[in-house]
Amino acid sequence: MKDVIQKFIQEIVSKAGLDNMPDDFKKEYSDKLAAEAERRLGIMALAELDENSIKDFEKFMADKKSPKQSELMEFFDSHITGFSDKVTQTLEKFAKEYIEGVQNLKGKKLV
C-alpha cells in the first residue's frame, strides 16, 4: 500500500505542477502529503466498520500492537465490502481537493 500511496503522491504533485521543485523540498512535501493520504484512508476505513468489525479491529490492534500497513489493509479488505474501490474514491477526492487548492494558490501572494 505504501507504494500505491507514493505513486499517488508523485502523480498529484506532477498534476499540480509542483514536480519542478527542489528535491529536498519535494521529498519533505511528499512525506506530508502521504501522511495526509494515510490519515484520510484511516478515517474512511474506521467509518466503514460496523459494530462487530470494530470489536474485531480492537482485538486485532491489541494482538498486533504495531501492525504492518499490509496487515491493516488485509484486515480492512476482509471487513469492508468494496474496500479497494473506497480507497480509490478516497484518494481521488483527496487529489481533486489538493490540485484545486494548489491551482487557487498559484499566482497569489502569501502573507
JSON list of C-alpha atoms in Angstrom, two decimals:
[
{"chain": "A", "resi": 1, "resn": "MET", "atom": "CA", "xyz": [0.00, 0.00, 0.00]},
{"chain": "A", "resi": 2, "resn": "LYS", "atom": "CA", "xyz": [2.89, 2.33, 0.75]},
{"chain": "A", "resi": 3, "resn": "ASP", "atom": "CA", "xyz": [3.98, 2.03, -2.91]},
{"chain": "A", "resi": 4, "resn": "VAL", "atom": "CA", "xyz": [0.44, 2.87, -4.04]},
{"chain": "A", "resi": 5, "resn": "ILE", "atom": "CA", "xyz": [0.40, 5.97, -1.87]},
{"chain": "A", "resi": 6, "resn": "GLN", "atom": "CA", "xyz": [3.86, 7.08, -3.03]},
{"chain": "A", "resi": 7, "resn": "LYS", "atom": "CA", "xyz": [2.85, 6.66, -6.68]},
{"chain": "A", "resi": 8, "resn": "PHE", "atom": "CA", "xyz": [-0.37, 8.56, -5.96]},
{"chain": "A", "resi": 9, "resn": "ILE", "atom": "CA", "xyz": [1.57, 11.41, -4.33]},
{"chain": "A", "resi": 10, "resn": "GLN", "atom": "CA", "xyz": [4.01, 11.62, -7.25]},
{"chain": "A", "resi": 11, "resn": "GLU", "atom": "CA", "xyz": [1.08, 11.85, -9.66]},
{"chain": "A", "resi": 12, "resn": "ILE", "atom": "CA", "xyz": [-0.75, 14.61, -7.82]},
{"chain": "A", "resi": 13, "resn": "VAL", "atom": "CA", "xyz": [2.41, 16.64, -7.28]},
{"chain": "A", "resi": 14, "resn": "SER", "atom": "CA", "xyz": [3.03, 16.40, -11.02]},
{"chain": "A", "resi": 15, "resn": "LYS", "atom": "CA", "xyz": [-0.59, 17.24, -11.93]},
{"chain": "A", "resi": 16, "resn": "ALA", "atom": "CA", "xyz": [-0.42, 20.25, -9.62]},
{"chain": "A", "resi": 17, "resn": "GLY", "atom": "CA", "xyz": [2.69, 21.43, -11.48]},
{"chain": "A", "resi": 18, "resn": "LEU", "atom": "CA", "xyz": [4.98, 21.20, -8.46]},
{"chain": "A", "resi": 19, "resn": "ASP", "atom": "CA", "xyz": [7.29, 18.47, -9.71]},
{"chain": "A", "resi": 20, "resn": "ASN", "atom": "CA", "xyz": [9.97, 21.01, -10.67]},
{"chain": "A", "resi": 21, "resn": "MET", "atom": "CA", "xyz": [10.60, 21.98, -7.03]},
{"chain": "A", "resi": 22, "resn": "PRO", "atom": "CA", "xyz": [13.97, 21.20, -5.41]},
{"chain": "A", "resi": 23, "resn": "ASP", "atom": "CA", "xyz": [14.32, 17.52, -4.47]},
{"chain": "A", "resi": 24, "resn": "ASP", "atom": "CA", "xyz": [14.68, 18.11, -0.73]},
{"chain": "A", "resi": 25, "resn": "PHE", "atom": "CA", "xyz": [11.53, 20.24, -0.66]},
{"chain": "A", "resi": 26, "resn": "LYS", "atom": "CA", "xyz": [9.66, 17.72, -2.82]},
{"chain": "A", "resi": 27, "resn": "LYS", "atom": "CA", "xyz": [10.67, 14.84, -0.50]},
{"chain": "A", "resi": 28, "resn": "GLU", "atom": "CA", "xyz": [9.53, 16.63, 2.66]},
{"chain": "A", "resi": 29, "resn": "TYR", "atom": "CA", "xyz": [6.33, 17.83, 0.98]},
{"chain": "A", "resi": 30, "resn": "SER", "atom": "CA", "xyz": [5.59, 14.36, -0.42]},
{"chain": "A", "resi": 31, "resn": "ASP", "atom": "CA", "xyz": [6.04, 12.82, 3.03]},
{"chain": "A", "resi": 32, "resn": "LYS", "atom": "CA", "xyz": [3.46, 15.25, 4.43]},
{"chain": "A", "resi": 33, "resn": "LEU", "atom": "CA", "xyz": [1.04, 14.51, 1.60]},
{"chain": "A", "resi": 34, "resn": "ALA", "atom": "CA", "xyz": [1.49, 10.76, 2.14]},
{"chain": "A", "resi": 35, "resn": "ALA", "atom": "CA", "xyz": [0.73, 11.17, 5.85]},
{"chain": "A", "resi": 36, "resn": "GLU", "atom": "CA", "xyz": [-2.44, 13.08, 4.98]},
{"chain": "A", "resi": 37, "resn": "ALA", "atom": "CA", "xyz": [-3.49, 10.42, 2.44]},
{"chain": "A", "resi": 38, "resn": "GLU", "atom": "CA", "xyz": [-2.94, 7.69, 5.06]},
{"chain": "A", "resi": 39, "resn": "ARG", "atom": "CA", "xyz": [-4.91, 9.70, 7.63]},
{"chain": "A", "resi": 40, "resn": "ARG", "atom": "CA", "xyz": [-7.84, 10.08, 5.25]},
{"chain": "A", "resi": 41, "resn": "LEU", "atom": "CA", "xyz": [-7.76, 6.39, 4.39]},
{"chain": "A", "resi": 42, "resn": "GLY", "atom": "CA", "xyz": [-7.75, 5.50, 8.08]},
{"chain": "A", "resi": 43, "resn": "ILE", "atom": "CA", "xyz": [-10.73, 7.74, 8.77]},
{"chain": "A", "resi": 44, "resn": "MET", "atom": "CA", "xyz": [-12.63, 6.26, 5.83]},
{"chain": "A", "resi": 45, "resn": "ALA", "atom": "CA", "xyz": [-11.83, 2.69, 6.88]},
{"chain": "A", "resi": 46, "resn": "LEU", "atom": "CA", "xyz": [-12.85, 3.18, 10.51]},
{"chain": "A", "resi": 47, "resn": "ALA", "atom": "CA", "xyz": [-16.08, 4.90, 9.45]},
{"chain": "A", "resi": 48, "resn": "GLU", "atom": "CA", "xyz": [-16.96, 1.89, 7.28]},
{"chain": "A", "resi": 49, "resn": "LEU", "atom": "CA", "xyz": [-16.65, -0.68, 10.09]},
{"chain": "A", "resi": 50, "resn": "ASP", "atom": "CA", "xyz": [-19.83, -1.96, 11.69]},
{"chain": "A", "resi": 51, "resn": "GLU", "atom": "CA", "xyz": [-20.12, -2.66, 15.42]},
{"chain": "A", "resi": 52, "resn": "ASN", "atom": "CA", "xyz": [-18.84, -6.25, 15.16]},
{"chain": "A", "resi": 53, "resn": "SER", "atom": "CA", "xyz": [-15.97, -5.22, 12.91]},
{"chain": "A", "resi": 54, "resn": "ILE", "atom": "CA", "xyz": [-14.98, -2.50, 15.37]},
{"chain": "A", "resi": 55, "resn": "LYS", "atom": "CA", "xyz": [-14.68, -5.18, 18.07]},
{"chain": "A", "resi": 56, "resn": "ASP", "atom": "CA", "xyz": [-12.62, -7.29, 15.67]},
{"chain": "A", "resi": 57, "resn": "PHE", "atom": "CA", "xyz": [-10.43, -4.26, 14.95]},
{"chain": "A", "resi": 58, "resn": "GLU", "atom": "CA", "xyz": [-9.88, -3.59, 18.66]},
{"chain": "A", "resi": 59, "resn": "LYS", "atom": "CA", "xyz": [-8.83, -7.23, 19.14]},
{"chain": "A", "resi": 60, "resn": "PHE", "atom": "CA", "xyz": [-6.63, -7.07, 16.05]},
{"chain": "A", "resi": 61, "resn": "MET", "atom": "CA", "xyz": [-4.86, -3.97, 17.36]},
{"chain": "A", "resi": 62, "resn": "ALA", "atom": "CA", "xyz": [-4.45, -5.46, 20.84]},
{"chain": "A", "resi": 63, "resn": "ASP", "atom": "CA", "xyz": [-2.93, -8.61, 19.35]},
{"chain": "A", "resi": 64, "resn": "LYS", "atom": "CA", "xyz": [-0.67, -6.88, 16.82]},
{"chain": "A", "resi": 65, "resn": "LYS", "atom": "CA", "xyz": [0.38, -3.77, 18.84]},
{"chain": "A", "resi": 66, "resn": "SER", "atom": "CA", "xyz": [2.11, -2.18, 15.81]},
{"chain": "A", "resi": 67, "resn": "PRO", "atom": "CA", "xyz": [0.71, -3.88, 12.71]},
{"chain": "A", "resi": 68, "resn": "LYS", "atom": "CA", "xyz": [2.36, -3.52, 9.34]},
{"chain": "A", "resi": 69, "resn": "GLN", "atom": "CA", "xyz": [0.49, -1.47, 6.80]},
{"chain": "A", "resi": 70, "resn": "SER", "atom": "CA", "xyz": [-0.11, -4.61, 4.73]},
{"chain": "A", "resi": 71, "resn": "GLU", "atom": "CA", "xyz": [-1.74, -6.30, 7.74]},
{"chain": "A", "resi": 72, "resn": "LEU", "atom": "CA", "xyz": [-4.03, -3.32, 8.26]},
{"chain": "A", "resi": 73, "resn": "MET", "atom": "CA", "xyz": [-5.01, -3.35, 4.59]},
{"chain": "A", "resi": 74, "resn": "GLU", "atom": "CA", "xyz": [-5.76, -7.09, 4.77]},
{"chain": "A", "resi": 75, "resn": "PHE", "atom": "CA", "xyz": [-7.92, -6.54, 7.85]},
{"chain": "A", "resi": 76, "resn": "PHE", "atom": "CA", "xyz": [-9.92, -3.72, 6.27]},
{"chain": "A", "resi": 77, "resn": "ASP", "atom": "CA", "xyz": [-10.25, -5.57, 2.97]},
{"chain": "A", "resi": 78, "resn": "SER", "atom": "CA", "xyz": [-11.74, -8.56, 4.78]},
{"chain": "A", "resi": 79, "resn": "HIS", "atom": "CA", "xyz": [-14.14, -6.43, 6.87]},
{"chain": "A", "resi": 80, "resn": "ILE", "atom": "CA", "xyz": [-15.27, -3.73, 4.42]},
{"chain": "A", "resi": 81, "resn": "THR", "atom": "CA", "xyz": [-17.23, -4.55, 1.29]},
{"chain": "A", "resi": 82, "resn": "GLY", "atom": "CA", "xyz": [-15.68, -2.87, -1.75]},
{"chain": "A", "resi": 83, "resn": "PHE", "atom": "CA", "xyz": [-12.70, -1.65, 0.27]},
{"chain": "A", "resi": 84, "resn": "SER", "atom": "CA", "xyz": [-10.35, -1.17, -2.71]},
{"chain": "A", "resi": 85, "resn": "ASP", "atom": "CA", "xyz": [-12.99, 0.91, -4.51]},
{"chain": "A", "resi": 86, "resn": "LYS", "atom": "CA", "xyz": [-13.44, 3.02, -1.40]},
{"chain": "A", "resi": 87, "resn": "VAL", "atom": "CA", "xyz": [-9.66, 3.50, -1.18]},
{"chain": "A", "resi": 88, "resn": "THR", "atom": "CA", "xyz": [-9.65, 4.69, -4.80]},
{"chain": "A", "resi": 89, "resn": "GLN", "atom": "CA", "xyz": [-12.57, 7.07, -4.19]},
{"chain": "A", "resi": 90, "resn": "THR", "atom": "CA", "xyz": [-10.93, 8.49, -1.06]},
{"chain": "A", "resi": 91, "resn": "LEU", "atom": "CA", "xyz": [-7.62, 9.09, -2.86]},
{"chain": "A", "resi": 92, "resn": "GLU", "atom": "CA", "xyz": [-9.36, 10.61, -5.88]},
{"chain": "A", "resi": 93, "resn": "LYS", "atom": "CA", "xyz": [-11.28, 13.02, -3.64]},
{"chain": "A", "resi": 94, "resn": "PHE", "atom": "CA", "xyz": [-8.04, 13.99, -1.88]},
{"chain": "A", "resi": 95, "resn": "ALA", "atom": "CA", "xyz": [-6.30, 14.52, -5.24]},
{"chain": "A", "resi": 96, "resn": "LYS", "atom": "CA", "xyz": [-9.11, 16.73, -6.52]},
{"chain": "A", "resi": 97, "resn": "GLU", "atom": "CA", "xyz": [-9.09, 18.86, -3.36]},
{"chain": "A", "resi": 98, "resn": "TYR", "atom": "CA", "xyz": [-5.31, 19.15, -3.39]},
{"chain": "A", "resi": 99, "resn": "ILE", "atom": "CA", "xyz": [-4.98, 20.06, -7.07]},
{"chain": "A", "resi": 100, "resn": "GLU", "atom": "CA", "xyz": [-7.82, 22.61, -6.83]},
{"chain": "A", "resi": 101, "resn": "GLY", "atom": "CA", "xyz": [-6.16, 24.13, -3.76]},
{"chain": "A", "resi": 102, "resn": "VAL", "atom": "CA", "xyz": [-2.80, 24.44, -5.49]},
{"chain": "A", "resi": 103, "resn": "GLN", "atom": "CA", "xyz": [-4.43, 25.95, -8.58]},
{"chain": "A", "resi": 104, "resn": "ASN", "atom": "CA", "xyz": [-6.23, 28.51, -6.39]},
{"chain": "A", "resi": 105, "resn": "LEU", "atom": "CA", "xyz": [-2.96, 29.47, -4.70]},
{"chain": "A", "resi": 106, "resn": "LYS", "atom": "CA", "xyz": [-0.88, 29.84, -7.85]},
{"chain": "A", "resi": 107, "resn": "GLY", "atom": "CA", "xyz": [-0.12, 33.45, -8.52]},
{"chain": "A", "resi": 108, "resn": "LYS", "atom": "CA", "xyz": [-1.33, 34.63, -5.13]},
{"chain": "A", "resi": 109, "resn": "LYS", "atom": "CA", "xyz": [0.97, 36.28, -2.67]},
{"chain": "A", "resi": 110, "resn": "LEU", "atom": "CA", "xyz": [1.23, 34.52, 0.65]},
{"chain": "A", "resi": 111, "resn": "VAL", "atom": "CA", "xyz": [1.48, 36.88, 3.58]}
]
